[in-house]
């Protein structure tokens, strides 16, 4: 979940709780409800991130990246050399 979505949910919760408050002296109740909602939303996001990080797909992706990091570095070095050679062949004005 992106931070902007979480921020939008928090703002929406504040508006909803604020609309439900009947009197101005209930601001403490509103604040507590918003704090509870934010705590629940934070826990839900943490759980979701943990689930994604521990998923088999994420583990496979990390293994693939670590296994292929050297190959990617070699390809980037070769591309850099090719671009340098191309730059040398380009006529100057």
Tab-separated table of C-alpha atoms in Angstrom:
chain	number	residue	atom	x	y	z
A	1	UNK	CA	0.000	0.000	0.000
A	2	UNK	CA	1.444	3.328	-0.948
A	3	UNK	CA	1.938	6.074	1.589
A	4	UNK	CA	-0.415	8.356	-0.345
A	5	UNK	CA	-3.225	5.808	-0.038
A	6	UNK	CA	-2.597	5.464	3.683
A	7	UNK	CA	-2.601	9.248	4.031
A	8	UNK	CA	-5.897	9.430	2.122
A	9	UNK	CA	-7.426	6.805	4.402
A	10	UNK	CA	-6.297	8.699	7.502
A	11	UNK	CA	-7.732	11.970	6.182
A	12	UNK	CA	-10.997	10.238	5.335
A	13	UNK	CA	-11.145	8.752	8.831
A	14	UNK	CA	-10.589	12.167	10.354
A	15	UNK	CA	-13.400	13.631	8.283
A	16	UNK	CA	-15.783	10.800	9.101
A	17	UNK	CA	-15.058	10.888	12.810
A	18	UNK	CA	-15.287	14.671	12.797
A	19	UNK	CA	-18.660	14.532	11.071
A	20	UNK	CA	-19.920	12.075	13.680
A	21	UNK	CA	-18.970	14.322	16.583
A	22	UNK	CA	-22.111	16.125	17.712
A	23	UNK	CA	-20.577	18.736	19.969
A	24	UNK	CA	-17.273	20.624	19.993
A	25	UNK	CA	-16.466	19.324	23.502
A	26	UNK	CA	-16.089	15.816	22.086
A	27	UNK	CA	-12.731	16.583	20.477
A	28	UNK	CA	-10.966	14.174	22.843
A	29	UNK	CA	-13.240	11.375	21.648
A	30	UNK	CA	-12.558	12.301	18.037
A	31	UNK	CA	-8.803	12.359	18.628
A	32	UNK	CA	-8.888	8.963	20.348
A	33	UNK	CA	-10.929	7.433	17.541
A	34	UNK	CA	-8.547	8.806	14.908
A	35	UNK	CA	-5.562	7.533	16.871
A	36	UNK	CA	-7.153	4.085	17.113
A	37	UNK	CA	-7.892	4.074	13.390
A	38	UNK	CA	-4.356	5.141	12.524
A	39	UNK	CA	-2.958	2.433	14.794
A	40	UNK	CA	-5.155	-0.200	13.134
A	41	UNK	CA	-4.249	1.032	9.652
A	42	UNK	CA	-0.537	1.004	10.525
A	43	UNK	CA	-0.767	-2.552	11.820
A	44	UNK	CA	-2.634	-3.624	8.676
A	45	UNK	CA	0.043	-2.079	6.458
A	46	UNK	CA	2.841	-3.683	8.483
A	47	UNK	CA	1.123	-7.051	8.210
A	48	UNK	CA	0.661	-6.633	4.470
A	49	UNK	CA	4.324	-5.680	3.940
A	50	UNK	CA	5.487	-8.597	6.083
A	51	UNK	CA	3.284	-10.979	4.118
A	52	UNK	CA	4.643	-9.678	0.822
A	53	UNK	CA	8.254	-9.821	2.019
A	54	UNK	CA	7.854	-13.389	3.246
A	55	UNK	CA	6.019	-14.581	0.152
A	56	UNK	CA	7.601	-17.215	-2.065
A	57	UNK	CA	7.579	-14.838	-5.047
A	58	UNK	CA	9.546	-12.207	-3.115
A	59	UNK	CA	12.048	-14.790	-1.933
A	60	UNK	CA	12.492	-16.081	-5.486
A	61	UNK	CA	12.953	-12.528	-6.758
A	62	UNK	CA	15.636	-11.836	-4.146
A	63	UNK	CA	17.440	-15.077	-5.040
A	64	UNK	CA	17.228	-14.266	-8.757
A	65	UNK	CA	18.567	-10.751	-8.186
A	66	UNK	CA	21.459	-11.932	-6.064
A	67	UNK	CA	22.284	-14.714	-8.537
A	68	UNK	CA	22.160	-12.418	-11.546
A	69	UNK	CA	23.707	-9.267	-10.073
A	70	UNK	CA	27.126	-10.053	-11.580
A	71	UNK	CA	25.591	-10.747	-14.978
A	72	UNK	CA	23.788	-7.409	-14.919
A	73	UNK	CA	26.992	-5.619	-13.920
A	74	UNK	CA	28.852	-7.249	-16.800
A	75	UNK	CA	26.144	-6.307	-19.297
A	76	UNK	CA	26.121	-2.710	-18.074
A	77	UNK	CA	29.912	-2.530	-18.363
A	78	UNK	CA	29.731	-3.883	-21.921
A	79	UNK	CA	27.006	-1.386	-22.815
A	80	UNK	CA	29.120	1.407	-21.348
A	81	UNK	CA	32.083	0.338	-23.463
A	82	UNK	CA	29.932	0.192	-26.596
A	83	UNK	CA	28.572	3.668	-25.925
A	84	UNK	CA	32.098	4.967	-25.376
A	85	UNK	CA	33.188	3.469	-28.713
A	86	UNK	CA	30.134	4.967	-30.420
A	87	UNK	CA	30.967	8.338	-28.884
A	88	UNK	CA	34.496	8.119	-30.271
A	89	UNK	CA	33.167	7.355	-33.779
A	90	UNK	CA	30.765	10.321	-33.780
A	91	UNK	CA	32.237	13.139	-35.871
A	92	UNK	CA	32.729	16.415	-34.075
A	93	UNK	CA	31.682	19.696	-35.658
